[in-house]
Coordinates of C-alpha atoms and ligand atoms in Angstrom, one line a residue:
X20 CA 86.0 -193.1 109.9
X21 CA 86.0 -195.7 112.1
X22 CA 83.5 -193.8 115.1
X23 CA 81.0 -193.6 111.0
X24 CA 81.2 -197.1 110.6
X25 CA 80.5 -198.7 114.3
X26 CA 78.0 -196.2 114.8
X27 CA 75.7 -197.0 111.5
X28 CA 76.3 -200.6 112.4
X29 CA 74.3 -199.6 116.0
X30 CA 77.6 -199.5 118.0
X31 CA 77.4 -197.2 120.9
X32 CA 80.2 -194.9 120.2
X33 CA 82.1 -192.2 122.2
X34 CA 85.1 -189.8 120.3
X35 CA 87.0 -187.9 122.8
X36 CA 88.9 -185.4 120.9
X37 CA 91.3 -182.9 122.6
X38 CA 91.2 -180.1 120.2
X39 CA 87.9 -177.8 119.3
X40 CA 86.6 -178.3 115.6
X41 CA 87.4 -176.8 113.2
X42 CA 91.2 -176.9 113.9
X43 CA 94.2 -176.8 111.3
X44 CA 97.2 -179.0 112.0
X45 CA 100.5 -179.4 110.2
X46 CA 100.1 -181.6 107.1
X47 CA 99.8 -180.6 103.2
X48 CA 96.1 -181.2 102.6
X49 CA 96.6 -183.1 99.4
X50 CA 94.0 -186.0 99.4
X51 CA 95.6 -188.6 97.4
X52 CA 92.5 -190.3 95.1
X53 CA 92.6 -193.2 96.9
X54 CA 89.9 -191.9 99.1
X55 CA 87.3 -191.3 96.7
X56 CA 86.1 -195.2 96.4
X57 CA 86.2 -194.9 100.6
X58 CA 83.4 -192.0 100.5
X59 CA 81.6 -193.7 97.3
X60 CA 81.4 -196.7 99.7
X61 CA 79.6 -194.4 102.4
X62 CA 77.4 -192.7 100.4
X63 CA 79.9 -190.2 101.1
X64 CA 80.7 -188.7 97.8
X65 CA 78.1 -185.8 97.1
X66 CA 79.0 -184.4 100.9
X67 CA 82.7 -184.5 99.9
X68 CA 82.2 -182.7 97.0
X69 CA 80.5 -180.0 98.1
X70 CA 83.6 -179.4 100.7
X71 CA 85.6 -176.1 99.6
X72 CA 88.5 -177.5 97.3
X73 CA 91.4 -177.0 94.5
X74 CA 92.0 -179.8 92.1
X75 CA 95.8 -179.5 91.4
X76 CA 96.3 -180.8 88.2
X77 CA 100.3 -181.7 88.3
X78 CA 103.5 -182.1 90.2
X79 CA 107.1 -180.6 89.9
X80 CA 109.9 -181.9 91.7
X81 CA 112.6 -178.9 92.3
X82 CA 116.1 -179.0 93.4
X83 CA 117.2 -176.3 95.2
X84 CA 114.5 -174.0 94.1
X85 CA 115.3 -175.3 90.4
X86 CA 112.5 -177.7 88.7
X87 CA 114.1 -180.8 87.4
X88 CA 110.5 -182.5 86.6
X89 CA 107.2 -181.3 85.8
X90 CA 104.7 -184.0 85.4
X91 CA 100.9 -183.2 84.7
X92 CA 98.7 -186.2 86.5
X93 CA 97.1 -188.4 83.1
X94 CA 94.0 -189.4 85.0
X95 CA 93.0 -189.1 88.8
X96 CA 93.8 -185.9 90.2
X97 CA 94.9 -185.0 93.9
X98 CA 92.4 -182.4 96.1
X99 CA 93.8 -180.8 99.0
X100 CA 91.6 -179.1 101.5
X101 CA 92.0 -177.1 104.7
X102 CA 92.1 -179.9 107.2
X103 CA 90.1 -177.5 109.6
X104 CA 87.1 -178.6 106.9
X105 CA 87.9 -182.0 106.0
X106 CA 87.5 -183.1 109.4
X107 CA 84.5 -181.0 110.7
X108 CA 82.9 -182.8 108.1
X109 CA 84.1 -186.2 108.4
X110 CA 83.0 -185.8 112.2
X111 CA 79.6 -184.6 111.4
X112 CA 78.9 -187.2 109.5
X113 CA 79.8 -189.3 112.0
X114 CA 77.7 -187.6 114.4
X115 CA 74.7 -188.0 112.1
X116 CA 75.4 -191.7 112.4
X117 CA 75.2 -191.8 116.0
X118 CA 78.2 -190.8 117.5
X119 CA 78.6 -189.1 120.2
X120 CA 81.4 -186.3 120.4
X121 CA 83.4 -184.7 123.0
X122 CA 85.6 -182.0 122.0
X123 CA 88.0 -180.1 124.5
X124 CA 89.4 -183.7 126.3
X125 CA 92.4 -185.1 126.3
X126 CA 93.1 -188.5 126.8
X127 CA 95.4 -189.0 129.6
X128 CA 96.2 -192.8 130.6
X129 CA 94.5 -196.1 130.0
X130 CA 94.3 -198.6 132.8
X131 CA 92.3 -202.1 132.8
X132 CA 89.5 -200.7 129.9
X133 CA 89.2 -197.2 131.9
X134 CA 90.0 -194.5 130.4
X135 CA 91.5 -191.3 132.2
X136 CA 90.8 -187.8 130.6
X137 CA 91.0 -184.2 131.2
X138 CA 87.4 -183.9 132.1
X139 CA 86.5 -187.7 134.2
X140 CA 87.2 -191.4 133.6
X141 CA 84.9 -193.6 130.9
X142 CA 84.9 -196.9 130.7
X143 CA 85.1 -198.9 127.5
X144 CA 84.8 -202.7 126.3
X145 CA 87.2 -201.7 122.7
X146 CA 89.3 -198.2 122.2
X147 CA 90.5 -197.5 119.5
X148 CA 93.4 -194.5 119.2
X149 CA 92.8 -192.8 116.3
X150 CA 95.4 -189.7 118.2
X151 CA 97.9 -189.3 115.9
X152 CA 101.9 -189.8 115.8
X153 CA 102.5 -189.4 119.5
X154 CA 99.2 -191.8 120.4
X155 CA 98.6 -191.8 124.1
X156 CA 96.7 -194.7 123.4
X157 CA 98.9 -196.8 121.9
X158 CA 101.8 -195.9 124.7
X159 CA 99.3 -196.5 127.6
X160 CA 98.2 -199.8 126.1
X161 CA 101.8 -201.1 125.6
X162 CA 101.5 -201.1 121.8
X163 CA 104.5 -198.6 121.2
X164 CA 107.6 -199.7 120.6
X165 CA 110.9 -197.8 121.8
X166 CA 111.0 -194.6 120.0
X167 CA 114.2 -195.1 117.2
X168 CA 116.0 -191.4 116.5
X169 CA 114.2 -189.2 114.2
X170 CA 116.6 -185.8 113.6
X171 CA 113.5 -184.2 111.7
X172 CA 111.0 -181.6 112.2
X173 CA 107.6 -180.6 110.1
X174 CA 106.6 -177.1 109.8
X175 CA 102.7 -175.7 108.3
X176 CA 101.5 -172.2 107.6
X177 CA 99.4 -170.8 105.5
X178 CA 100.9 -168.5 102.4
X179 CA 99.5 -165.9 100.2
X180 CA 101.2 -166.3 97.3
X181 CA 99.5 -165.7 94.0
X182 CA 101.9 -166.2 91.2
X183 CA 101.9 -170.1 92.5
X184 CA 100.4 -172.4 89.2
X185 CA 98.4 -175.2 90.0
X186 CA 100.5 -178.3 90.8
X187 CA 102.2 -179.2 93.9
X188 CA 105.9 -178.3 94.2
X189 CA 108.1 -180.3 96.5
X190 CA 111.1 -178.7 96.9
X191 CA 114.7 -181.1 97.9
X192 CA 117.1 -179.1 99.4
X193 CA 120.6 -179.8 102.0
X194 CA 118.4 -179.2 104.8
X195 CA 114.8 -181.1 104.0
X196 CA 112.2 -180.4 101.6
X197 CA 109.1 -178.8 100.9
X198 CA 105.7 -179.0 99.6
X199 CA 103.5 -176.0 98.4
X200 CA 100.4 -176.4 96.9
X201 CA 96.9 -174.3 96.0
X202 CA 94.0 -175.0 98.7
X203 CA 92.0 -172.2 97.2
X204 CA 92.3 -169.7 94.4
X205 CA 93.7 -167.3 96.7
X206 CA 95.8 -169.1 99.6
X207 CA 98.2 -171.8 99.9
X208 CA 100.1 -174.6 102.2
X209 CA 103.2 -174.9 102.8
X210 CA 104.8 -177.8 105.0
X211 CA 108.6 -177.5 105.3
X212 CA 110.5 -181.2 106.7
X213 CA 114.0 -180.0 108.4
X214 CA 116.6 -181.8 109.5
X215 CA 116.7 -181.1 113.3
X216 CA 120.3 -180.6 113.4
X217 CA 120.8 -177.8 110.9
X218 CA 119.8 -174.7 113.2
X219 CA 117.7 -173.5 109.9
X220 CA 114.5 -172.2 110.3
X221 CA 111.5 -172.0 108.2
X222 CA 111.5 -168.3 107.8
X223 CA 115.2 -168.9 106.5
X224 CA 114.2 -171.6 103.5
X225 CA 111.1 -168.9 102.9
X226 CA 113.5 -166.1 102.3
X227 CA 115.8 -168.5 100.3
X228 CA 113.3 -170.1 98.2
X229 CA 110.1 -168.5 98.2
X230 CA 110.6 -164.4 98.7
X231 CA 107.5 -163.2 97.4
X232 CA 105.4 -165.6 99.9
X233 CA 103.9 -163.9 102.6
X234 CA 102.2 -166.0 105.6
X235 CA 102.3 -165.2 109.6
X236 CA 102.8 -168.5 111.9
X237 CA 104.3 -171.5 112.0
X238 CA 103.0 -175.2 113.8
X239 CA 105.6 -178.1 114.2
X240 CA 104.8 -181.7 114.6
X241 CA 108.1 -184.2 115.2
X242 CA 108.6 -187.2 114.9
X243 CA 109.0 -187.2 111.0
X244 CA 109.1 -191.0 111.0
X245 CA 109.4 -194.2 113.5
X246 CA 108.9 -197.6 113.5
X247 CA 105.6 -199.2 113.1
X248 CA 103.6 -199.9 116.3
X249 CA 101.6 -203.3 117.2
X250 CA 98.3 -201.9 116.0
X251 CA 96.0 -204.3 118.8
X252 CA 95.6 -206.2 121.5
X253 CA 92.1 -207.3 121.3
X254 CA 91.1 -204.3 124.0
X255 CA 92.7 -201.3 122.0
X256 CA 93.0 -201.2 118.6
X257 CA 95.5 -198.5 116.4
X258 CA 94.8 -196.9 113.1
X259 CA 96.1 -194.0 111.0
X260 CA 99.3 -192.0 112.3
X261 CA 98.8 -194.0 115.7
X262 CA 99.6 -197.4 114.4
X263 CA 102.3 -196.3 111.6
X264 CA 103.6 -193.1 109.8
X265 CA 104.2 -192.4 106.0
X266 CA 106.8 -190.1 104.4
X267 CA 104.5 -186.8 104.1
X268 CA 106.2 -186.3 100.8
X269 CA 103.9 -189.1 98.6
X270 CA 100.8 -187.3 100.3
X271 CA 99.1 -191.0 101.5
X272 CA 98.5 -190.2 105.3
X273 CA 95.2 -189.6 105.2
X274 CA 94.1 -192.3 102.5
X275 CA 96.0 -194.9 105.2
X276 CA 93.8 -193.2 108.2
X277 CA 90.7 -193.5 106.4
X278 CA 91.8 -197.0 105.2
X279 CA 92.2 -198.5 108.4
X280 CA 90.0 -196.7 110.4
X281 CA 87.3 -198.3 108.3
X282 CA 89.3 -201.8 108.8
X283 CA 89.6 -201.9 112.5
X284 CA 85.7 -200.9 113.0
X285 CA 85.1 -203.5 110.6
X286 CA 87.1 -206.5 112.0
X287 CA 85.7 -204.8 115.0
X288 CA 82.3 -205.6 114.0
X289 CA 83.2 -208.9 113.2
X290 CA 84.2 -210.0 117.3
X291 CA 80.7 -211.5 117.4
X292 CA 80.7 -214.2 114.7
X293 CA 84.6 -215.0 114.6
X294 CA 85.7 -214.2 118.2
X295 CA 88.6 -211.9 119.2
X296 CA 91.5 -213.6 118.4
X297 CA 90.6 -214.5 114.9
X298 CA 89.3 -210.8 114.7
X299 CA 92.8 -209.1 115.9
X300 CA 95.2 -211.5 112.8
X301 CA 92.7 -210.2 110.5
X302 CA 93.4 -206.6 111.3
X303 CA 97.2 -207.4 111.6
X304 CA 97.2 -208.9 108.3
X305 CA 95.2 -206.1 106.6
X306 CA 97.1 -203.4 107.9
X307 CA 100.6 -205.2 107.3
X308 CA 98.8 -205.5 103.5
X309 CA 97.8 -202.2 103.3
X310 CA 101.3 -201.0 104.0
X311 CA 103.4 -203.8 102.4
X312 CA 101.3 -203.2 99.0
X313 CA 100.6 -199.8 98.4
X314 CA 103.9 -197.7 99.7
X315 CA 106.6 -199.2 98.4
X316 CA 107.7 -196.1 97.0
X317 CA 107.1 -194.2 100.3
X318 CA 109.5 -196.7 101.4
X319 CA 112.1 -195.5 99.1
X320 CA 111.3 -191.7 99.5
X321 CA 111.8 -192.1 103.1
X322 CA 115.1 -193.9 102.6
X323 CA 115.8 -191.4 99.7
X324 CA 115.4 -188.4 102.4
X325 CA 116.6 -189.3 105.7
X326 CA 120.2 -188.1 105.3
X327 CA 121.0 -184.8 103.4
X328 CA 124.3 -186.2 101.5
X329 CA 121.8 -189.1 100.3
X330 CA 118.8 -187.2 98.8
X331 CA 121.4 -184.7 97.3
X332 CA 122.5 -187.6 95.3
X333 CA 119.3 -189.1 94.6
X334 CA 118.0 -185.7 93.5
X335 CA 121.2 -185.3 91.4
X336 CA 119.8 -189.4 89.8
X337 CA 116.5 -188.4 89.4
X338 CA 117.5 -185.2 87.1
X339 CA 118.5 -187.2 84.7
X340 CA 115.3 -189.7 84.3
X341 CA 112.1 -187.7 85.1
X342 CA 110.3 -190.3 83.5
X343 CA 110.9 -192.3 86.4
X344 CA 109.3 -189.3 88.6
X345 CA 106.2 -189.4 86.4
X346 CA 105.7 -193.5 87.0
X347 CA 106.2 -193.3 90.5
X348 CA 103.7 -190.5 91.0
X349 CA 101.3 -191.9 88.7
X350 CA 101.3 -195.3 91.1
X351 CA 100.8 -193.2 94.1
X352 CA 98.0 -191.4 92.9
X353 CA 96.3 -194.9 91.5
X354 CA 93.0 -196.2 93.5
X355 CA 93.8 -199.3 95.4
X356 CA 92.5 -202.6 95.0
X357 CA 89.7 -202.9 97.6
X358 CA 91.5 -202.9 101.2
X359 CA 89.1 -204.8 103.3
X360 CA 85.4 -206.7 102.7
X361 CA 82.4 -205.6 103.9
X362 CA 80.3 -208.5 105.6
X363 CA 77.3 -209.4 103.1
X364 CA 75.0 -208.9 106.2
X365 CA 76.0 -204.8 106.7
X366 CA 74.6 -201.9 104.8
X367 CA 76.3 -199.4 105.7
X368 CA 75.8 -196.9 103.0
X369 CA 72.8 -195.3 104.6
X370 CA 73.1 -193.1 107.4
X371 CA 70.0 -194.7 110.0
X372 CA 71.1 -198.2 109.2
X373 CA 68.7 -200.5 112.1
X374 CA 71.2 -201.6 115.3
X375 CA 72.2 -204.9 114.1
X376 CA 74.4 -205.8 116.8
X377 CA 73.8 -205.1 120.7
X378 CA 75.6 -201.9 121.8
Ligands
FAD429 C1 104.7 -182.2 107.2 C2 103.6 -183.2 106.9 C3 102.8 -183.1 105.7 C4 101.8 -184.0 105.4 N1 101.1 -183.9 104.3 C5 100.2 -184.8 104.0 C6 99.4 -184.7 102.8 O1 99.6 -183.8 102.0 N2 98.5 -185.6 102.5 C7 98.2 -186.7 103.3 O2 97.4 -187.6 103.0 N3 98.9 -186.8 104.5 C8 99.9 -185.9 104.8 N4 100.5 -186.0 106.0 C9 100.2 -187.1 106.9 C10 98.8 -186.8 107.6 O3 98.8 -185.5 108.2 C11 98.5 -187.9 108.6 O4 98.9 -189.2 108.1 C12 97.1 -187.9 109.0 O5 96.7 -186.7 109.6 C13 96.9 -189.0 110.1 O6 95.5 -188.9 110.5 P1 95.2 -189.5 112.0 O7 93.7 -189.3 112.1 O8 95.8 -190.8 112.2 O9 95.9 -188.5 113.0 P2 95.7 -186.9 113.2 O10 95.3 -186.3 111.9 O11 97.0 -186.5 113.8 O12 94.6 -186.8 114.2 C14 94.7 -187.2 115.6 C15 93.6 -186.5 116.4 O13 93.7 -187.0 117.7 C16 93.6 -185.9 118.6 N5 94.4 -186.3 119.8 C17 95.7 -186.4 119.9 N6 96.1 -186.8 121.2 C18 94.9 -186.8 121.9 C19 94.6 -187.2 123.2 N7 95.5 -187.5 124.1 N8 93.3 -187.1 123.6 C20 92.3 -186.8 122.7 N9 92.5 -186.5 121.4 C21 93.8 -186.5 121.0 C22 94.2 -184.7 117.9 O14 93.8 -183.5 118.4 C23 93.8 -185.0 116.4 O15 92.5 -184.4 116.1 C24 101.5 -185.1 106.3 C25 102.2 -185.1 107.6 C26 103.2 -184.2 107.8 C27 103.9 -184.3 109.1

């Protein structure tokens, strides 16, 4: 999002991306609807919508296999698709703006605006690390703070599983959760959160919950959670996963990667007229508004399920007022107010907007 933007505003830009597009990775594929005004800003929509997809039209909290809640979503529905798609496409459209992609190289240090990869050194005047949970960027740049203890583990695959319905089912269980959802009429995704100290394994809560799944292979991403990171220093600049993680369970990630991408390019954009320093608070105070306003109740989830004893109990509350379930997942699935302003000057909506600031 953030290589889309600062490339239609005539920003030379450079992605250095480890993997090979597509690629899957370990996350539910649930786009919450807080994305859609993001593409509609872009000019993004009709692309999106032609992206292989399953609306899921509900969710049911379970306890132990058991649903306590089943709550059908009233107005904006959530869409999950393969992240292998989602973003091939984001980074095409990207590329169509001007970017320019390198797949296959891994960032390895950062050093005095240079940066150090698996295939040669570039050099750079911003860099932003868009890399995820374990960001090389932000822990070459000194924007990481010491890691706190995080006992949990996620797990992906891909299930067949055709008598699944079409909401998403998070599961709460002694030794994490899941979520399962739909991402086609056919095939499903399952991401499994365990506690790290439990010895249980995926297969395990497959067999215990979910028998007549079948799927092959399992990814694992850790940490779960840890503190916030600084998210710039003028020089490098954090967004998505990098800067801060959510609770997987409220499905938000990629909304918040989207979000701020767009934010840092466009405070980025903004160096020019207001200088650096002003340019840096505004992206702190965005992204500490971004956060502070919209996942409160991730907040609580996270506190909810951190320890087993504590989300037994909370599971054992929330059985008894799923009307409470329905409000919160009604909030998380509403669009949020706008998250940052466009400068007047900028069009960005077309994909061959003119250079309008010196590369
Ligand atoms: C179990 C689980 C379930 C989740 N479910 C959902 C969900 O349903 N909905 C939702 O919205 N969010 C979900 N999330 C969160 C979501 O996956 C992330 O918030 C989101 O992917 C963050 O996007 P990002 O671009 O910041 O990082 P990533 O998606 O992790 O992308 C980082 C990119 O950087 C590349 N990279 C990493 N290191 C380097 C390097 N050194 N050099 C070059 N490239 C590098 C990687 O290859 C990758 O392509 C879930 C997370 C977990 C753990």
């Amino acid at each position: 999002m953030a290589a889309l933007v600062l490339s239609r505003a005539g920003k030379r830009v450079l992605v250095l991306e480890k993997a090979t597009f597509p690629r899957s990775k370990v996350c539910g594929y649930s786009l919450n609807p807080r994305c859609w005004p993001i593409w509609d800003k872009y000019g993004l929509t009709h692309g999106f919508d032609q992206l292989p997809h399953f609306d899921i039209a509900g969710f049911t909290l379970e306890k132990e296999g058991e649903p306590i809640v089943r709550h059908p979503f009233r107005g904006h529905k959530t869409r999950t698709i393969e992240r292998g798609v989602l973003d091939q496409w984001l980074a095409q459209e990207a590329q169509k703006s001007g970017a320019l992609y390198k797949f296959g190289v891994a960032v390895r240090n950062i050093s005095e605006g240079r940066v150090a990869t698996s295939s040669g050194d570039y050099q750079a005047p911003i860099i932003i690390g868009a890399d995820g949970r374990n960001s090389v960027v932000g822990r070459m740049s000194q924007l990481a703070r010491p890691p706190g203890p995080c006992g949990r583990v996620g797990w992906q695959a891909f299930v067949d599983m055709p008598s699944l319905g079409d909401h998403v089912h998070m599961n709460v269980f002694p030794e994490g959760y899941y979520g399962i959802n739909r991402i086609d009429q056919t095939r499903a995704n399952i991401t499994i959160v365990l506690f790290s100290d439990t010895k249980v394994r995926p297969d395990e809560i497959m067999r215990r919950y979910l028998p007549e799944a079948s799927y092959k292979s399992w990814k694992s991403v850790h940490p779960i959670s840890r503190r916030p990171w600084n998210v710039t220093d003028g020089h490098a600049w954090l967004v998505g996963d990098a800067a801060r993680i959510l609770e997987p369970l409220t499905g938000e990630g990629i909304y918040s990667a989207l979000a701020t991408g767009e934010m840092a390019a466009l405070n980025i954009l903004s160096i020019p007229r207001v200088g650096t320093e002003a340019a840096t608070n505004n992206y702190r105070r965005q992204h500490r508004q971004l956060y502070g306003s919209r996942t409160g109740i991730n907040s609580m989830v996270r506190w909810a399920l951190e320890y087993s004893a504590r989300s037994t109990r909370i599971m054992n509350m929330l059985s008894l007022c799923p009307a409470l379930v329905g409000l919160m997942v009604e909030w998380v699935q509403s669009p949020a107010a706008p998250h940052s302003t466009l400068p007047k000057t900028f069009d960005l909506t077309q994909e061959s907007t003119p250079p309008l600031l010196q590369a």
